mmCIF file of C-alpha atoms in Angstrom:
data_model
loop_
_atom_site.group_PDB
_atom_site.id
_atom_site.type_symbol
_atom_site.label_atom_id
_atom_site.label_comp_id
_atom_site.label_asym_id
_atom_site.label_seq_id
_atom_site.Cartn_x
_atom_site.Cartn_y
_atom_site.Cartn_z
ATOM 1 C CA MET A 7 -194.299 35.534 -45.306
ATOM 2 C CA ALA A 8 -195.929 32.979 -47.603
ATOM 3 C CA ARG A 9 -194.583 29.475 -47.094
ATOM 4 C CA LEU A 10 -193.431 28.923 -50.697
ATOM 5 C CA THR A 11 -192.093 32.366 -51.589
ATOM 6 C CA GLY A 12 -189.523 32.123 -54.379
ATOM 7 C CA LYS A 13 -190.130 28.427 -55.054
ATOM 8 C CA ILE A 14 -190.625 26.976 -58.525
ATOM 9 C CA ALA A 15 -193.330 24.312 -58.294
ATOM 10 C CA LEU A 16 -194.060 21.859 -61.107
ATOM 11 C CA ILE A 17 -197.590 20.487 -60.676
ATOM 12 C CA THR A 18 -199.083 17.858 -62.979
ATOM 13 C CA GLY A 19 -202.771 17.524 -63.757
ATOM 14 C CA THR A 20 -203.665 21.196 -63.313
ATOM 15 C CA GLY A 21 -206.763 20.901 -65.519
ATOM 16 C CA GLY A 22 -209.094 20.259 -62.582
ATOM 17 C CA GLY A 23 -209.657 18.548 -59.246
ATOM 18 C CA GLN A 24 -206.721 18.346 -56.873
ATOM 19 C CA GLY A 25 -204.299 19.724 -59.478
ATOM 20 C CA ARG A 26 -206.352 22.868 -59.949
ATOM 21 C CA GLU A 27 -206.656 23.355 -56.208
ATOM 22 C CA ALA A 28 -202.907 22.793 -55.819
ATOM 23 C CA ALA A 29 -202.107 25.411 -58.462
ATOM 24 C CA LEU A 30 -204.260 27.959 -56.655
ATOM 25 C CA ARG A 31 -203.011 27.182 -53.153
ATOM 26 C CA PHE A 32 -199.337 27.009 -54.087
ATOM 27 C CA ALA A 33 -199.570 30.306 -55.983
ATOM 28 C CA ARG A 34 -201.239 31.961 -52.986
ATOM 29 C CA GLU A 35 -198.325 30.757 -50.862
ATOM 30 C CA GLY A 36 -195.810 32.487 -53.136
ATOM 31 C CA ALA A 37 -194.763 29.730 -55.547
ATOM 32 C CA THR A 38 -194.313 30.144 -59.271
ATOM 33 C CA VAL A 39 -196.520 27.370 -60.617
ATOM 34 C CA VAL A 40 -195.709 25.475 -63.812
ATOM 35 C CA GLY A 41 -198.571 23.146 -64.659
ATOM 36 C CA CYS A 42 -199.620 20.727 -67.372
ATOM 37 C CA ASP A 43 -202.539 18.522 -68.314
ATOM 38 C CA VAL A 44 -203.827 16.403 -71.173
ATOM 39 C CA ASP A 45 -206.966 18.569 -70.969
ATOM 40 C CA ALA A 46 -206.083 21.887 -72.597
ATOM 41 C CA GLN A 47 -209.492 23.400 -71.880
ATOM 42 C CA GLY A 48 -209.327 22.519 -68.192
ATOM 43 C CA HIS A 49 -205.775 23.825 -67.925
ATOM 44 C CA GLN A 50 -206.861 27.121 -69.488
ATOM 45 C CA ALA A 51 -209.758 27.388 -67.035
ATOM 46 C CA THR A 52 -207.305 26.974 -64.176
ATOM 47 C CA ARG A 53 -205.065 29.637 -65.715
ATOM 48 C CA GLU A 54 -208.011 32.033 -65.747
ATOM 49 C CA LEU A 55 -208.802 31.306 -62.097
ATOM 50 C CA LEU A 56 -205.232 32.165 -61.148
ATOM 51 C CA GLN A 57 -205.279 35.298 -63.285
ATOM 52 C CA ALA A 58 -208.425 36.453 -61.474
ATOM 53 C CA GLU A 59 -206.389 36.396 -58.249
ATOM 54 C CA GLY A 60 -203.399 38.137 -59.804
ATOM 55 C CA PHE A 61 -201.293 35.023 -60.373
ATOM 56 C CA GLU A 62 -200.011 33.266 -63.470
ATOM 57 C CA LEU A 63 -200.226 29.591 -64.311
ATOM 58 C CA GLN A 64 -197.306 28.728 -66.531
ATOM 59 C CA GLY A 65 -196.757 25.551 -68.512
ATOM 60 C CA LEU A 66 -198.485 23.951 -71.462
ATOM 61 C CA ALA A 67 -201.450 21.784 -72.387
ATOM 62 C CA PRO A 68 -202.068 19.293 -73.758
ATOM 63 C CA VAL A 69 -199.100 17.359 -72.380
ATOM 64 C CA ASP A 70 -199.137 13.563 -72.196
ATOM 65 C CA LEU A 71 -196.762 12.705 -69.370
ATOM 66 C CA GLY A 72 -197.051 9.005 -70.180
ATOM 67 C CA ASN A 73 -194.911 9.854 -73.198
ATOM 68 C CA PRO A 74 -191.324 10.175 -71.889
ATOM 69 C CA GLU A 75 -190.347 12.733 -74.509
ATOM 70 C CA GLN A 76 -193.261 15.001 -73.634
ATOM 71 C CA ALA A 77 -192.450 14.645 -69.935
ATOM 72 C CA ARG A 78 -188.821 15.595 -70.615
ATOM 73 C CA GLN A 79 -189.806 18.597 -72.698
ATOM 74 C CA TRP A 80 -192.183 19.857 -70.008
ATOM 75 C CA VAL A 81 -189.546 19.632 -67.276
ATOM 76 C CA GLU A 82 -186.823 21.166 -69.417
ATOM 77 C CA ALA A 83 -189.075 24.040 -70.504
ATOM 78 C CA ALA A 84 -189.719 24.869 -66.858
ATOM 79 C CA LEU A 85 -186.014 24.780 -66.131
ATOM 80 C CA ALA A 86 -185.211 26.984 -69.138
ATOM 81 C CA ALA A 87 -187.807 29.540 -68.068
ATOM 82 C CA HIS A 88 -186.964 29.682 -64.366
ATOM 83 C CA GLY A 89 -183.485 28.251 -63.881
ATOM 84 C CA ARG A 90 -184.431 25.905 -61.063
ATOM 85 C CA ILE A 91 -186.988 23.369 -59.827
ATOM 86 C CA ASP A 92 -187.840 23.259 -56.127
ATOM 87 C CA ILE A 93 -191.031 21.184 -55.979
ATOM 88 C CA LEU A 94 -192.269 18.357 -58.190
ATOM 89 C CA TYR A 95 -195.899 17.582 -57.361
ATOM 90 C CA ASN A 96 -196.887 14.417 -59.252
ATOM 91 C CA ASN A 97 -200.661 14.640 -59.081
ATOM 92 C CA ALA A 98 -201.828 13.598 -62.558
ATOM 93 C CA SER A 99 -203.179 10.101 -63.131
ATOM 94 C CA ALA A 100 -205.751 8.124 -65.083
ATOM 95 C CA ALA A 101 -206.999 4.603 -64.458
ATOM 96 C CA ARG A 102 -209.402 2.008 -65.774
ATOM 97 C CA PHE A 103 -211.294 -0.381 -63.534
ATOM 98 C CA GLY A 104 -212.562 -3.929 -63.805
ATOM 99 C CA PHE A 105 -212.431 -7.254 -62.009
ATOM 100 C CA VAL A 106 -209.345 -9.343 -62.741
ATOM 101 C CA GLY A 107 -210.984 -12.106 -64.741
ATOM 102 C CA GLU A 108 -212.646 -9.607 -67.067
ATOM 103 C CA PHE A 109 -209.939 -6.917 -67.148
ATOM 104 C CA SER A 110 -208.267 -6.436 -70.515
ATOM 105 C CA ILE A 111 -204.515 -6.355 -70.997
ATOM 106 C CA GLU A 112 -204.944 -3.028 -72.770
ATOM 107 C CA ASP A 113 -206.665 -1.518 -69.711
ATOM 108 C CA TRP A 114 -203.936 -2.921 -67.433
ATOM 109 C CA HIS A 115 -201.185 -1.271 -69.475
ATOM 110 C CA TYR A 116 -203.192 1.962 -69.770
ATOM 111 C CA THR A 117 -203.461 2.199 -65.974
ATOM 112 C CA ILE A 118 -199.815 1.390 -65.255
ATOM 113 C CA ARG A 119 -198.732 3.906 -67.899
ATOM 114 C CA ASN A 120 -200.929 6.703 -66.610
ATOM 115 C CA GLU A 121 -200.539 6.142 -62.875
ATOM 116 C CA LEU A 122 -196.974 4.891 -62.475
ATOM 117 C CA ASP A 123 -194.857 5.382 -65.598
ATOM 118 C CA LEU A 124 -195.579 9.098 -65.805
ATOM 119 C CA ILE A 125 -194.319 9.658 -62.258
ATOM 120 C CA PHE A 126 -191.051 7.949 -63.113
ATOM 121 C CA PHE A 127 -190.606 10.060 -66.243
ATOM 122 C CA THR A 128 -191.143 13.456 -64.599
ATOM 123 C CA THR A 129 -189.045 12.511 -61.583
ATOM 124 C CA LYS A 130 -186.205 11.180 -63.712
ATOM 125 C CA TYR A 131 -185.894 14.393 -65.690
ATOM 126 C CA ALA A 132 -186.376 16.725 -62.708
ATOM 127 C CA TRP A 133 -184.054 14.776 -60.387
ATOM 128 C CA PRO A 134 -180.686 16.490 -61.078
ATOM 129 C CA HIS A 135 -182.322 19.894 -60.807
ATOM 130 C CA LEU A 136 -184.068 18.997 -57.556
ATOM 131 C CA ALA A 137 -180.645 17.998 -56.228
ATOM 132 C CA LYS A 138 -179.292 21.458 -57.009
ATOM 133 C CA SER A 139 -182.127 23.157 -55.139
ATOM 134 C CA ARG A 140 -182.430 20.524 -52.377
ATOM 135 C CA GLY A 141 -186.042 20.160 -53.400
ATOM 136 C CA VAL A 142 -188.987 17.879 -52.714
ATOM 137 C CA VAL A 143 -191.012 15.311 -54.665
ATOM 138 C CA ILE A 144 -194.671 14.835 -53.719
ATOM 139 C CA ASN A 145 -196.362 11.803 -55.254
ATOM 140 C CA ILE A 146 -200.102 11.229 -55.061
ATOM 141 C CA ALA A 147 -200.810 7.571 -54.296
ATOM 142 C CA SER A 148 -204.079 6.170 -52.896
ATOM 143 C CA THR A 149 -205.551 4.068 -50.122
ATOM 144 C CA ALA A 150 -205.856 1.486 -52.928
ATOM 145 C CA ALA A 151 -202.172 0.856 -52.237
ATOM 146 C CA TRP A 152 -203.123 -0.434 -48.797
ATOM 147 C CA GLY A 153 -206.419 -2.280 -49.195
ATOM 148 C CA GLY A 154 -208.735 -3.906 -51.695
ATOM 149 C CA SER A 155 -212.294 -2.996 -52.624
ATOM 150 C CA ARG A 156 -215.480 -5.047 -52.643
ATOM 151 C CA VAL A 157 -217.169 -2.368 -54.736
ATOM 152 C CA ALA A 158 -214.842 -1.839 -57.697
ATOM 153 C CA GLY A 159 -212.261 -3.840 -59.612
ATOM 154 C CA ILE A 160 -209.122 -1.933 -58.688
ATOM 155 C CA SER A 161 -206.355 -4.461 -59.342
ATOM 156 C CA ALA A 162 -204.420 -2.299 -61.826
ATOM 157 C CA HIS A 163 -205.077 0.855 -59.814
ATOM 158 C CA SER A 164 -203.899 -0.866 -56.630
ATOM 159 C CA ALA A 165 -200.770 -2.198 -58.320
ATOM 160 C CA ALA A 166 -199.898 1.209 -59.736
ATOM 161 C CA LYS A 167 -200.523 3.145 -56.545
ATOM 162 C CA GLY A 168 -198.696 0.536 -54.474
ATOM 163 C CA GLY A 169 -195.828 1.102 -56.871
ATOM 164 C CA VAL A 170 -196.039 4.852 -56.255
ATOM 165 C CA VAL A 171 -195.683 4.329 -52.488
ATOM 166 C CA SER A 172 -192.706 1.989 -52.883
ATOM 167 C CA PHE A 173 -191.089 4.166 -55.550
ATOM 168 C CA THR A 174 -191.350 7.158 -53.210
ATOM 169 C CA ARG A 175 -189.560 5.284 -50.435
ATOM 170 C CA GLN A 176 -186.691 4.492 -52.769
ATOM 171 C CA LEU A 177 -186.563 8.126 -53.872
ATOM 172 C CA ALA A 178 -186.223 9.118 -50.226
ATOM 173 C CA ILE A 179 -183.227 6.791 -49.791
ATOM 174 C CA GLU A 180 -181.524 7.950 -52.974
ATOM 175 C CA GLY A 181 -182.450 11.566 -52.392
ATOM 176 C CA ALA A 182 -181.330 12.013 -48.791
ATOM 177 C CA PRO A 183 -177.594 12.380 -49.598
ATOM 178 C CA LEU A 184 -178.554 14.933 -52.263
ATOM 179 C CA GLY A 185 -180.863 16.934 -50.033
ATOM 180 C CA ILE A 186 -184.004 15.784 -51.874
ATOM 181 C CA ARG A 187 -187.062 14.825 -49.835
ATOM 182 C CA ALA A 188 -189.760 12.504 -51.214
ATOM 183 C CA VAL A 189 -193.200 11.928 -49.705
ATOM 184 C CA SER A 190 -196.321 10.196 -51.002
ATOM 185 C CA ILE A 191 -199.900 11.051 -50.055
ATOM 186 C CA SER A 192 -202.660 8.426 -50.134
ATOM 187 C CA PRO A 193 -206.136 9.933 -50.308
ATOM 188 C CA GLY A 194 -209.262 7.883 -49.893
ATOM 189 C CA PHE A 195 -212.503 8.713 -51.701
ATOM 190 C CA VAL A 196 -212.187 12.373 -52.748
ATOM 191 C CA VAL A 197 -214.579 14.510 -54.791
ATOM 192 C CA THR A 198 -212.944 15.266 -58.159
ATOM 193 C CA PRO A 199 -214.167 15.515 -61.753
ATOM 194 C CA GLY A 200 -213.219 11.848 -62.112
ATOM 195 C CA THR A 201 -215.363 10.734 -59.160
ATOM 196 C CA ALA A 202 -218.309 13.095 -59.714
ATOM 197 C CA ALA A 203 -220.497 10.377 -61.230
ATOM 198 C CA PHE A 204 -219.933 8.168 -58.177
ATOM 199 C CA VAL A 205 -220.660 11.010 -55.769
ATOM 200 C CA ASP A 206 -223.936 11.798 -57.544
ATOM 201 C CA ASP A 207 -225.200 8.194 -57.546
ATOM 202 C CA PRO A 208 -226.660 7.495 -54.059
ATOM 203 C CA LYS A 209 -226.086 3.732 -54.221
ATOM 204 C CA ILE A 210 -222.476 3.968 -55.404
ATOM 205 C CA ARG A 211 -221.740 6.802 -52.985
ATOM 206 C CA ALA A 212 -223.073 4.751 -50.069
ATOM 207 C CA ALA A 213 -221.035 1.716 -51.119
ATOM 208 C CA LEU A 214 -217.838 3.744 -51.434
ATOM 209 C CA LEU A 215 -218.401 5.350 -48.035
ATOM 210 C CA ASP A 216 -219.076 2.016 -46.352
ATOM 211 C CA GLY A 217 -216.380 1.715 -43.721
ATOM 212 C CA VAL A 218 -215.481 5.416 -43.740
ATOM 213 C CA PRO A 219 -216.115 6.583 -40.150
ATOM 214 C CA MET A 220 -216.452 10.230 -41.169
ATOM 215 C CA ASP A 221 -219.190 9.182 -43.632
ATOM 216 C CA ARG A 222 -218.284 11.663 -46.362
ATOM 217 C CA PRO A 223 -215.849 11.950 -49.242
ATOM 218 C CA GLY A 224 -212.835 14.190 -48.913
ATOM 219 C CA GLN A 225 -212.441 17.507 -50.714
ATOM 220 C CA PRO A 226 -209.503 18.446 -52.974
ATOM 221 C CA GLU A 227 -208.518 21.308 -50.681
ATOM 222 C CA GLU A 228 -208.078 18.892 -47.778
ATOM 223 C CA VAL A 229 -205.530 16.839 -49.711
ATOM 224 C CA VAL A 230 -203.781 19.930 -51.056
ATOM 225 C CA ALA A 231 -203.477 21.413 -47.563
ATOM 226 C CA LEU A 232 -201.438 18.352 -46.612
ATOM 227 C CA ALA A 233 -199.324 18.617 -49.761
ATOM 228 C CA LEU A 234 -198.663 22.280 -49.012
ATOM 229 C CA PHE A 235 -197.279 21.354 -45.608
ATOM 230 C CA VAL A 236 -195.079 18.661 -47.167
ATOM 231 C CA ALA A 237 -193.735 21.139 -49.726
ATOM 232 C CA SER A 238 -192.874 23.726 -47.095
ATOM 233 C CA SER A 239 -189.844 23.992 -44.833
ATOM 234 C CA GLU A 240 -192.113 23.017 -41.940
ATOM 235 C CA ALA A 241 -191.788 19.408 -43.151
ATOM 236 C CA SER A 242 -187.999 19.539 -43.481
ATOM 237 C CA PHE A 243 -187.458 16.331 -41.452
ATOM 238 C CA MET A 244 -190.098 14.348 -43.347
ATOM 239 C CA THR A 245 -189.112 11.983 -46.144
ATOM 240 C CA GLY A 246 -190.066 8.476 -47.230
ATOM 241 C CA SER A 247 -193.482 8.659 -45.566
ATOM 242 C CA ASP A 248 -196.845 7.789 -47.047
ATOM 243 C CA LEU A 249 -199.436 10.126 -45.559
ATOM 244 C CA ILE A 250 -202.951 8.693 -45.484
ATOM 245 C CA ILE A 251 -205.931 11.057 -45.640
ATOM 246 C CA ASP A 252 -209.055 8.935 -45.866
ATOM 247 C CA GLY A 253 -211.686 9.904 -43.306
ATOM 248 C CA GLY A 254 -210.644 6.932 -41.185
ATOM 249 C CA LEU A 255 -211.168 4.201 -43.797
ATOM 250 C CA LEU A 256 -207.963 2.316 -42.997
ATOM 251 C CA ALA A 257 -208.540 2.604 -39.252
ATOM 252 C CA HIS A 258 -210.783 -0.488 -39.486
#
């Protein structure tokens, strides 16, 4: 039997990258997938990929989860359509980068909004329904939560993703009496549409892989495979953890 048979999974950022891979993998494992993205074209492309395999990607695009009202409407539409929420997979994010002395206040607020605020909004509105189903929250953080970078100015990104890790721990404490599990995943350098330009530039690629013992970026399916385990009953005793998948970067 598929590991997620009968589960209703809300996945953010299904327009490409890890979100697209998650939609495909979770559907293959039996879940009903409700997605969203600010990129309507990318979301539709993912829908077509699922349809080609006989699945359906539900949900709407464009949806701006940094807007609390849009986040509420997305969650409540999923609940109205399916009557329950079992998995909330907070994958979507957007960041801007720059060194502290040159980083604008606007870019700081943009990053916090689109990497931290949106996770709070979706979780807040899904929380009572996750309690009813004894569900799970999966939050995508980053190795930026655990270490700085000599290559890129990641102060806002680090602050936001560090917040995701800490927020997840608090969710685990509050959720345990309700039967809700909460786990964060911290990928290192992973190939996505957002990192494609870095992957294709030999100098930047080499700099980003400096200190990565496996000497390659990760692939979306490698992160999603971990998330699939977390979402399944096989991880029923796991909550409050941050799972690092980084090719050995933080082993140094």
